[in-house]
Short mmCIF file of C-alpha atoms in Angstrom, two decimals:
data_model
loop_
_atom_site.label_atom_id
_atom_site.label_comp_id
_atom_site.label_asym_id
_atom_site.label_seq_id
_atom_site.Cartn_x
_atom_site.Cartn_y
_atom_site.Cartn_z
CA MET A 1 0.00 0.00 0.00
CA LYS A 2 2.82 2.43 0.88
CA ASN A 3 4.47 1.78 -2.49
CA SER A 4 1.20 2.41 -4.31
CA ILE A 5 0.60 5.64 -2.42
CA LEU A 6 4.13 6.82 -3.19
CA PHE A 7 3.76 5.96 -6.88
CA PHE A 8 0.48 7.79 -7.35
CA ALA A 9 1.66 10.76 -5.34
CA LEU A 10 4.72 11.11 -7.52
CA LEU A 11 2.67 10.67 -10.67
CA ALA A 12 0.19 13.33 -9.55
CA ALA A 13 3.04 15.69 -8.78
CA SER A 14 4.53 15.13 -12.21
CA LEU A 15 1.29 15.88 -13.99
CA THR A 16 0.77 19.14 -12.11
CA ALA A 17 4.24 20.50 -12.71
CA CYS A 18 4.36 24.16 -13.73
CA ASN A 19 5.97 23.37 -17.06
CA LYS A 20 4.02 20.68 -18.85
CA ASP A 21 7.04 20.04 -21.07
CA ALA A 22 9.30 19.30 -18.07
CA ILE A 23 7.38 16.55 -16.33
CA ASN A 24 9.33 14.96 -13.48
CA THR A 25 8.70 11.24 -13.19
CA PRO A 26 9.81 8.57 -10.74
CA MET A 27 12.54 6.39 -12.15
CA GLY A 28 12.83 2.66 -11.76
CA ASP A 29 10.76 0.06 -10.03
CA VAL A 30 9.54 0.91 -6.52
CA ASN A 31 10.14 -2.76 -5.66
CA ALA A 32 13.67 -2.79 -7.09
CA GLY A 33 16.17 -5.39 -5.87
CA LEU A 34 15.61 -8.99 -4.86
CA PRO A 35 13.20 -9.00 -1.93
CA SER A 36 13.88 -10.84 1.32
CA LYS A 37 11.76 -13.89 0.62
CA PRO A 38 12.37 -17.63 0.69
CA LYS A 39 13.72 -19.25 -2.47
CA PHE A 40 12.26 -22.44 -3.86
CA SER A 41 12.89 -24.36 -7.05
CA ILE A 42 9.98 -24.60 -9.44
CA PRO A 43 8.98 -28.28 -9.31
CA VAL A 44 9.48 -30.20 -12.56
CA ASP A 45 9.21 -33.85 -13.54
CA ALA A 46 11.96 -35.95 -15.09
CA ASN A 47 11.32 -34.37 -18.50
CA GLY A 48 11.50 -30.79 -17.22
CA ILE A 49 7.72 -30.29 -17.26
CA ILE A 50 6.58 -27.81 -14.61
CA THR A 51 4.18 -29.56 -12.21
CA LYS A 52 2.83 -26.41 -10.57
CA ASP A 53 0.12 -24.16 -12.05
CA PHE A 54 0.61 -21.04 -9.90
CA LEU A 55 3.72 -19.17 -8.78
CA SER A 56 3.08 -16.78 -5.89
CA LYS A 57 4.85 -13.55 -5.08
CA ASP A 58 5.71 -14.68 -1.53
CA THR A 59 8.54 -16.81 -2.96
CA ILE A 60 11.54 -16.17 -5.20
CA TRP A 61 11.19 -18.97 -7.75
CA MET A 62 14.27 -20.67 -9.19
CA ILE A 63 13.96 -22.06 -12.73
CA PRO A 64 15.90 -25.34 -13.02
CA GLY A 65 17.62 -26.05 -16.33
CA VAL A 66 15.15 -25.76 -19.21
CA SER A 67 11.66 -25.87 -17.69
CA PHE A 68 8.50 -26.32 -19.77
CA VAL A 69 4.89 -25.36 -19.20
CA LYS A 70 2.94 -28.52 -20.06
CA PRO A 71 1.01 -28.34 -23.35
CA GLY A 72 -2.68 -27.99 -22.54
CA LYS A 73 -1.89 -26.29 -19.23
CA THR A 74 -1.60 -22.64 -18.12
CA LEU A 75 1.09 -21.35 -15.78
CA THR A 76 -0.04 -18.28 -13.82
CA ILE A 77 2.56 -16.00 -12.21
CA GLU A 78 1.35 -13.53 -9.59
CA ALA A 79 2.09 -9.81 -9.90
CA GLY A 80 5.24 -8.89 -7.97
CA THR A 81 6.89 -12.31 -8.38
CA TYR A 82 10.65 -12.62 -8.90
CA LEU A 83 12.19 -15.53 -10.81
CA VAL A 84 15.89 -16.42 -11.02
CA ALA A 85 17.98 -19.24 -12.42
CA GLY A 86 17.93 -22.52 -10.54
CA ALA A 87 19.96 -25.70 -10.85
CA LEU A 88 22.27 -26.22 -13.81
CA LYS A 89 21.25 -29.20 -15.92
CA ASP A 90 23.20 -31.02 -18.60
CA TYR A 91 21.86 -31.39 -22.16
CA LYS A 92 23.48 -33.10 -25.14
CA ASP A 93 23.02 -31.41 -28.49
CA LYS A 94 22.93 -33.89 -31.39
CA ASP A 95 23.33 -30.99 -33.83
CA ASP A 96 26.70 -30.22 -32.26
CA ASN A 97 28.34 -33.67 -32.03
CA ASP A 98 26.58 -34.41 -28.72
CA LYS A 99 28.30 -31.50 -27.04
CA VAL A 100 27.10 -31.21 -23.45
CA HIS A 101 25.57 -27.85 -22.51
CA HIS A 102 25.05 -26.73 -18.94
CA ILE A 103 21.90 -24.59 -18.90
CA LYS A 104 19.77 -23.00 -16.20
CA GLY A 105 16.99 -20.48 -15.83
CA VAL A 106 15.16 -21.02 -19.14
CA MET A 107 11.34 -21.06 -19.11
CA VAL A 108 9.65 -22.40 -22.23
CA VAL A 109 5.98 -22.12 -23.18
CA PRO A 110 5.58 -24.61 -26.07
CA LYS A 111 2.74 -24.95 -28.53
CA GLY A 112 -0.55 -25.66 -26.76
CA ALA A 113 0.62 -24.22 -23.43
CA LYS A 114 -0.06 -20.77 -21.98
CA ILE A 115 1.55 -18.37 -19.55
CA MET A 116 -0.40 -15.73 -17.63
CA ALA A 117 2.23 -13.36 -16.25
CA VAL A 118 0.24 -10.24 -15.47
CA GLY A 119 2.13 -7.75 -13.33
CA THR A 120 1.26 -4.14 -12.56
CA ALA A 121 3.14 -0.86 -12.79
CA SER A 122 3.87 -1.03 -9.05
CA ALA A 123 4.38 -4.81 -8.94
CA PRO A 124 6.05 -6.06 -12.15
CA ILE A 125 7.02 -9.68 -12.65
CA VAL A 126 10.81 -9.89 -12.85
CA PHE A 127 13.06 -12.58 -14.36
CA THR A 128 16.53 -11.59 -13.18
CA SER A 129 19.94 -12.48 -11.77
CA ASP A 130 20.31 -13.73 -8.23
CA LYS A 131 23.79 -12.23 -7.94
CA ALA A 132 24.65 -9.35 -5.64
CA ALA A 133 24.40 -5.75 -6.85
CA GLY A 134 27.36 -4.91 -9.03
CA GLN A 135 28.08 -8.59 -9.79
CA ARG A 136 25.20 -9.27 -12.17
CA ALA A 137 26.09 -10.15 -15.76
CA PRO A 138 24.44 -11.26 -19.00
CA GLY A 139 23.77 -14.99 -18.89
CA ASP A 140 23.02 -15.15 -15.17
CA ALA A 141 19.42 -15.94 -16.12
CA GLY A 142 18.29 -18.07 -19.05
CA GLY A 143 15.42 -16.36 -20.79
CA LEU A 144 11.76 -16.76 -21.70
CA ILE A 145 10.64 -18.60 -24.86
CA LEU A 146 7.09 -18.69 -26.23
CA MET A 147 6.05 -20.87 -29.19
CA GLY A 148 2.75 -20.98 -31.00
CA GLU A 149 0.98 -22.20 -34.14
CA ALA A 150 0.69 -18.92 -36.06
CA PRO A 151 2.00 -18.69 -39.64
CA THR A 152 5.71 -18.41 -40.47
CA ASN A 153 7.53 -18.84 -43.78
CA GLN A 154 9.34 -21.95 -42.53
CA PRO A 155 8.27 -25.61 -42.31
CA THR A 156 6.26 -26.46 -39.18
CA THR A 157 9.05 -28.89 -38.28
CA THR A 158 11.36 -25.92 -37.57
CA VAL A 159 12.70 -25.97 -34.01
CA ILE A 160 13.18 -22.86 -31.92
CA GLU A 161 16.57 -21.21 -31.72
CA GLY A 162 18.82 -21.61 -28.70
CA LEU A 163 17.74 -24.98 -27.29
CA PRO A 164 19.69 -28.24 -27.62
CA LYS A 165 18.14 -31.10 -29.59
CA PRO A 166 16.52 -33.43 -28.87
CA LEU A 167 14.49 -32.48 -25.82
CA SER A 168 11.62 -34.56 -24.51
CA THR A 169 9.12 -31.76 -25.28
CA ASP A 170 8.18 -30.60 -28.78
CA ILE A 171 10.07 -27.36 -29.52
CA THR A 172 8.78 -26.82 -33.06
CA TYR A 173 6.67 -23.79 -33.87
CA GLY A 174 4.41 -22.34 -36.54
CA GLY A 175 1.19 -23.42 -38.19
CA THR A 176 -2.00 -21.95 -39.62
CA LYS A 177 -3.66 -20.45 -36.53
CA ALA A 178 -3.12 -16.70 -36.97
CA ALA A 179 -5.06 -15.93 -33.76
CA ASP A 180 -3.28 -18.58 -31.68
CA ASN A 181 -3.06 -17.69 -27.99
CA SER A 182 0.04 -18.36 -25.88
CA GLY A 183 -1.19 -16.29 -22.93
CA THR A 184 -0.37 -12.83 -21.57
CA LEU A 185 2.78 -10.97 -20.56
CA LYS A 186 2.10 -7.59 -18.94
CA TYR A 187 4.47 -5.49 -16.84
CA VAL A 188 7.32 -8.00 -17.09
CA ARG A 189 11.08 -7.42 -16.88
CA ILE A 190 13.67 -9.89 -18.16
CA GLU A 191 17.22 -9.11 -17.04
CA PHE A 192 20.66 -10.71 -17.62
CA ALA A 193 19.26 -13.46 -19.84
CA GLY A 194 20.90 -15.44 -22.62
CA TYR A 195 22.80 -18.58 -23.49
CA ASN A 196 24.97 -19.15 -26.58
CA LEU A 197 24.30 -22.70 -27.76
CA ASN A 198 26.61 -22.20 -30.74
CA GLU A 199 27.28 -19.55 -33.38
CA ASP A 200 24.06 -17.81 -34.49
CA ASN A 201 22.00 -20.06 -32.22
CA GLU A 202 21.33 -18.35 -28.92
CA ILE A 203 18.67 -17.90 -26.26
CA ASN A 204 17.49 -14.29 -26.21
CA GLY A 205 15.76 -12.29 -23.49
CA LEU A 206 12.31 -12.91 -24.97
CA THR A 207 12.06 -15.33 -27.89
CA LEU A 208 8.79 -15.68 -29.78
CA GLY A 209 8.32 -18.44 -32.35
CA GLY A 210 5.09 -18.53 -34.37
CA VAL A 211 3.20 -16.71 -31.62
CA GLY A 212 -0.32 -15.70 -32.60
CA SER A 213 -2.36 -12.52 -32.29
CA GLY A 214 -4.45 -13.96 -29.45
CA THR A 215 -1.38 -13.50 -27.24
CA VAL A 216 -1.03 -10.23 -25.28
CA LEU A 217 2.39 -8.56 -24.94
CA GLU A 218 2.39 -5.21 -23.15
CA ASN A 219 4.87 -3.30 -21.00
CA ILE A 220 7.90 -5.57 -21.26
CA GLN A 221 11.55 -4.63 -20.67
CA VAL A 222 14.57 -6.76 -21.64
CA SER A 223 17.90 -5.58 -20.22
CA TRP A 224 21.54 -6.69 -20.29
CA GLY A 225 20.85 -9.68 -22.54
CA LYS A 226 23.66 -11.86 -23.83
CA ASP A 227 22.22 -11.81 -27.35
CA ASP A 228 19.06 -10.11 -28.69
CA GLY A 229 16.52 -8.35 -26.52
CA PHE A 230 13.36 -9.38 -28.40
CA GLU A 231 13.36 -11.83 -31.31
CA PHE A 232 10.26 -12.68 -33.34
CA PHE A 233 10.43 -15.81 -35.53
CA GLY A 234 7.35 -15.43 -37.70
CA GLY A 235 3.96 -15.15 -36.07
CA THR A 236 1.29 -12.49 -35.92
CA VAL A 237 1.44 -11.37 -32.29
CA ASN A 238 1.05 -7.65 -31.61
CA ALA A 239 2.75 -5.75 -28.79
CA LYS A 240 3.05 -2.33 -27.20
CA ASN A 241 5.33 -0.52 -24.77
CA LEU A 242 8.55 -2.51 -25.19
CA VAL A 243 11.95 -1.47 -23.79
CA ALA A 244 15.31 -2.96 -24.78
CA LEU A 245 18.33 -1.85 -22.72
CA SER A 246 22.05 -2.66 -22.94
CA ASN A 247 21.67 -5.86 -24.96
CA ASP A 248 24.69 -7.38 -26.69
CA ASP A 249 23.31 -7.96 -30.18
CA ASP A 250 20.10 -6.57 -31.69
CA ASP A 251 17.49 -4.97 -29.47
CA PHE A 252 14.69 -6.03 -31.84
CA ASP A 253 15.13 -8.89 -34.32
CA PHE A 254 12.53 -10.10 -36.84
CA ASP A 255 12.70 -13.24 -39.00
CA PHE A 256 10.72 -15.92 -40.86
CA GLY A 257 7.61 -13.95 -41.79
CA TYR A 258 6.67 -11.95 -38.71
CA THR A 259 3.72 -9.67 -39.58
CA GLY A 260 2.49 -8.19 -36.28
CA THR A 261 2.20 -4.57 -35.15
CA ILE A 262 4.24 -3.07 -32.31
CA THR A 263 3.37 0.35 -30.91
CA ASN A 264 5.80 2.28 -28.68
CA GLY A 265 9.29 0.84 -28.48
CA LEU A 266 12.49 2.09 -26.85
CA SER A 267 15.95 0.81 -27.79
CA LEU A 268 18.90 2.00 -25.69
CA LYS A 269 22.48 0.99 -26.39
CA ASP A 270 25.06 1.31 -23.62
CA PRO A 271 28.80 1.98 -24.10
CA SER A 272 29.48 -0.22 -21.05
CA SER A 273 27.73 -3.32 -22.37
CA THR A 274 29.23 -5.96 -24.63
CA PHE A 275 28.50 -5.85 -28.36
CA SER A 276 28.25 -8.67 -30.86
CA THR A 277 30.70 -9.11 -33.73
CA SER A 278 30.68 -10.87 -37.09
CA LYS A 279 33.85 -11.51 -39.08
CA GLY A 280 35.78 -9.24 -36.75
CA ALA A 281 33.45 -6.24 -37.02
CA THR A 282 30.57 -5.09 -34.87
CA ASP A 283 27.15 -6.55 -35.63
CA SER A 284 25.10 -4.85 -32.91
CA ASN A 285 22.00 -3.06 -34.22
CA GLY A 286 19.02 -1.31 -32.77
CA LEU A 287 16.91 -3.44 -35.10
CA GLU A 288 17.65 -6.21 -37.58
CA SER A 289 15.11 -7.85 -39.89
CA ASP A 290 15.45 -10.73 -42.37
CA ASN A 291 12.92 -12.65 -44.41
CA ASN A 292 15.22 -15.62 -43.99
CA GLY A 293 18.94 -16.18 -43.95
CA LYS A 294 19.05 -17.23 -47.63
CA GLU A 295 17.40 -14.03 -48.95
CA GLU A 296 14.55 -16.05 -50.47
CA ASP A 297 11.11 -14.76 -51.44
CA LYS A 298 9.33 -16.95 -48.90
CA LEU A 299 5.76 -16.05 -47.96
CA PRO A 300 4.63 -14.46 -45.81
CA TYR A 301 7.34 -11.83 -46.06
CA THR A 302 8.71 -10.57 -42.79
CA ARG A 303 6.97 -7.19 -42.49
CA PRO A 304 6.67 -5.78 -38.97
CA THR A 305 4.55 -2.69 -38.55
CA LEU A 306 6.33 -0.43 -36.07
CA LYS A 307 4.84 2.80 -34.76
CA ASN A 308 6.52 5.34 -32.51
CA PHE A 309 9.90 3.82 -31.78
CA THR A 310 13.00 5.52 -30.41
CA PHE A 311 16.39 3.98 -31.20
CA LEU A 312 19.34 5.61 -29.40
CA GLY A 313 22.93 4.49 -29.80
CA TYR A 314 25.80 6.48 -28.26
CA ALA A 315 26.50 10.17 -27.76
CA ASP A 316 30.16 9.45 -28.58
CA ALA A 317 30.36 9.40 -32.39
CA SER A 318 33.72 7.61 -32.68
CA LEU A 319 32.68 4.89 -30.25
CA ALA A 320 29.34 4.45 -32.00
CA LYS A 321 31.09 3.94 -35.33
CA THR A 322 33.30 1.26 -33.76
CA ASN A 323 30.91 -0.61 -31.47
CA LEU A 324 27.56 -0.32 -33.26
CA LYS A 325 26.38 -1.32 -36.75
CA PHE A 326 23.07 0.32 -37.77
CA GLY A 327 20.14 1.89 -36.01
CA ASN A 328 17.91 -0.18 -38.31
CA ARG A 329 19.07 -2.96 -40.62
CA TRP A 330 16.44 -4.17 -43.10
CA ARG A 331 17.88 -6.93 -45.28
CA ARG A 332 17.60 -10.38 -46.91
CA LYS A 333 14.19 -9.80 -48.54
CA SER A 334 12.56 -8.49 -45.37
CA SER A 335 9.84 -5.94 -45.96
CA LEU A 336 9.01 -3.24 -43.42
CA ASN A 337 6.50 -0.66 -42.29
CA ILE A 338 7.98 1.78 -39.78
CA THR A 339 6.60 5.25 -39.18
CA ASN A 340 6.81 8.16 -36.72
CA SER A 341 10.04 6.97 -35.17
CA ILE A 342 13.44 8.38 -34.11
CA ILE A 343 16.89 6.95 -34.86
CA ALA A 344 20.06 8.60 -33.53
CA GLY A 345 23.49 7.79 -32.12
CA TYR A 346 24.71 5.45 -34.89
CA GLY A 347 27.26 5.84 -37.65
CA THR A 348 24.53 4.92 -40.13
CA GLY A 349 20.91 5.44 -39.19
CA ALA A 350 19.07 2.90 -41.35
CA ALA A 351 20.30 0.40 -43.94
CA PHE A 352 18.16 -1.14 -46.71
CA GLU A 353 19.89 -4.19 -48.18
CA ASN A 354 17.99 -6.19 -50.82
CA ILE A 355 14.66 -5.66 -49.08
CA GLY A 356 11.34 -7.27 -50.03
CA PRO A 357 8.27 -5.68 -51.64
CA ASN A 358 5.91 -3.08 -50.16
CA GLY A 359 8.48 -1.59 -47.81
CA ASN A 360 7.59 1.64 -46.04
CA PHE A 361 9.95 3.85 -44.04
CA SER A 362 8.09 7.16 -43.70
CA ASN A 363 7.74 10.20 -41.47
CA ASN A 364 10.74 9.31 -39.32
CA VAL A 365 13.51 11.50 -37.86
CA VAL A 366 17.09 10.30 -38.27
CA HIS A 367 20.40 11.75 -37.12
CA ALA A 368 23.57 9.83 -37.87
CA TYR A 369 27.30 10.45 -37.59
CA THR A 370 28.33 9.31 -41.09
CA ALA A 371 25.26 8.59 -43.23
CA ALA A 372 21.58 8.83 -42.46
CA PHE A 373 20.82 5.96 -44.84
CA ALA A 374 22.50 3.15 -46.74
CA GLY A 375 20.57 1.97 -49.78
CA THR A 376 17.35 3.30 -51.26
CA VAL A 377 14.80 4.51 -48.71
CA PRO A 378 11.34 3.03 -49.41
CA GLY A 379 9.25 5.93 -48.15
CA THR A 380 8.70 9.67 -47.85
CA GLY A 381 8.44 12.44 -45.29
CA ASN A 382 11.63 11.56 -43.43
CA GLN A 383 13.78 14.28 -41.86
CA HIS A 384 17.47 13.57 -41.42
CA SER A 385 20.88 15.10 -40.77
CA ILE A 386 24.53 14.14 -40.30
CA THR A 387 25.68 17.53 -39.04
CA GLY A 388 25.89 18.85 -35.49
CA THR A 389 25.07 16.73 -32.47
CA ALA A 390 22.25 14.23 -32.27
CA ALA A 391 20.87 15.91 -29.15
CA GLY A 392 20.94 19.32 -30.80
CA TYR A 393 19.20 18.09 -33.92
CA LEU A 394 16.49 16.13 -32.09
CA ASN A 395 15.66 18.90 -29.58
CA LEU A 396 14.15 16.63 -26.95
CA ALA A 397 13.12 17.56 -23.40
CA GLY A 398 16.41 16.36 -21.92
CA GLY A 399 18.53 18.72 -24.01
CA ASN A 400 21.99 17.17 -24.19
CA ASP A 401 20.99 14.51 -21.65
CA ILE A 402 19.21 11.94 -23.82
CA PHE A 403 21.64 9.04 -24.26
CA TYR A 404 21.94 6.17 -21.80
CA THR A 405 25.16 5.24 -20.02
CA THR A 406 25.77 3.07 -16.99
CA ALA A 407 27.39 6.04 -15.25
CA SER A 408 24.25 8.13 -15.63
CA SER A 409 21.75 5.31 -15.16
CA LEU A 410 20.60 6.46 -11.72
CA THR A 411 19.28 9.67 -13.21
CA PHE A 412 18.20 8.38 -16.61
CA ASN A 413 14.65 9.54 -17.23
CA PRO A 414 12.56 8.61 -20.28
CA ALA A 415 10.66 11.89 -19.84
CA ASN A 416 13.79 13.50 -21.32
CA LEU A 417 13.05 11.76 -24.61
CA ARG A 418 9.79 13.65 -25.25
CA PRO A 419 10.02 16.09 -28.17
CA ASN A 420 10.03 19.80 -27.41
CA ALA A 421 7.81 22.16 -29.38
CA GLY A 422 9.88 23.06 -32.42
CA SER A 423 11.58 19.66 -32.56
CA HIS A 424 11.62 17.79 -35.86
CA ALA A 425 9.89 15.03 -33.88
CA TYR A 426 7.12 17.18 -32.36
CA GLY A 427 4.62 16.96 -35.23
CA ASP A 428 1.30 18.43 -34.11
CA GLY A 429 2.17 17.62 -30.50
CA SER A 430 -0.73 15.22 -30.26
CA THR A 431 -1.09 12.50 -32.88
CA THR A 432 1.76 12.96 -35.37
CA TYR A 433 4.73 13.15 -32.98
CA LYS A 434 7.76 10.95 -33.58
CA GLY A 435 9.38 8.62 -31.09
CA ALA A 436 8.24 6.46 -28.22
CA PHE A 437 6.89 9.20 -25.95
CA HIS A 438 4.05 11.69 -26.29
CA PRO A 439 5.31 15.29 -25.97
CA LYS A 440 2.75 16.27 -23.33
CA GLN A 441 2.13 13.06 -21.38
CA ALA A 442 4.05 11.25 -18.66
CA PRO A 443 6.02 8.31 -20.11
CA TRP A 444 4.46 4.87 -20.16
CA THR A 445 7.64 3.55 -18.49
CA ILE A 446 6.74 4.98 -15.06
CA GLY A 447 7.04 2.62 -12.12
CA TRP A 448 7.73 -0.78 -13.65
CA THR A 449 10.96 -0.26 -15.60
CA GLN A 450 14.48 -0.45 -14.18
CA PHE A 451 17.38 1.43 -15.76
CA THR A 452 20.03 0.48 -13.18
CA PRO A 453 19.79 -3.32 -13.22
CA LYS A 454 23.48 -3.87 -12.46
CA SER A 455 23.31 -2.09 -9.13
CA TYR A 456 19.73 -1.99 -7.90
#
């Protein structure tokens, strides 16, 4: 009750501030840090099937090895629950000469199963590290994987990325059920996740394979991941209010015919985090999208519809050119539909490499250090620059204080990312603004997000 009173008091104060364009908002989760509660391992059978239907907030739940929700069953997680990695388990991977992998902390929702993880702004559900503050690192937790029977452009025998084969539970995904329902994730944080099975085959923070539009994804943050933040392998699921912070590879990754709509997304790169490489050069993007790895015209084409995203790399131009690839990378026959978004802090803002048909990149604002675009832009109404500073060009509420760093994480405030009147991103200040945050409203990140996960 005290936390709720504090939250609403701070919110009320922010909305009544004298300057409506300088709203002060509380930062971070009011329940931050692992609470002092007993720890118990989630019970599983010999095949890793979870034998419990409800996980309560009075316990910190440890996820042993790779744990599966049973097909036909629903796992419900109470608001305010914390989950961490449990016992390491050994798995042989037949696709890698029976190499033994030691994996922990991975929760899988296969086809036919559901998860109901419905947190609140004041009591989010948190998958995180169990290490002490300052000692947490990517890979401490495993990650969350959802699979469904919605369409992809791959055979329905395709198995999900990142898991060793064979496992006793079916880990294929895809089908013909566009409205397939894998459950609900609301007000959920996933921190320090990831496992590298082998090259280009990793567990991400949140992995979605063939997940259908009956599934609800809202208010989800993935931070300090060992690979991608969010990866969508086909499917039709929609989402809103997604945050990706300090992830190693791509913050948002789309493949194999994903065709959903995502509204409001924030991608923050961090100079202190690791960054992926390929052939000796950086391969870390704000967004990467492929139709498939072979650049084939497979149907349905990957074509995410993205509305009101903000992609921020680094304030340091030289470091951004070295450690980061592109703000957006659309390639390998992927199509696209991205509008009213901001890209800044990268050497190159957006790259278009052999994209698919019906692409649309329109009414976006891009600042880059070397080139706003690589390739032919499939759209109109974009504003862009490679001169001056990114902060100066964007003219957001935070002035020069818009980029994320670990050093400034305690004071990082998404309210600073709202466009000022006169900004290229302001639009009409109501419905045509660019970026993740409305110019005149408190950010949707209030209360449930955490921007200091290494030390909270």
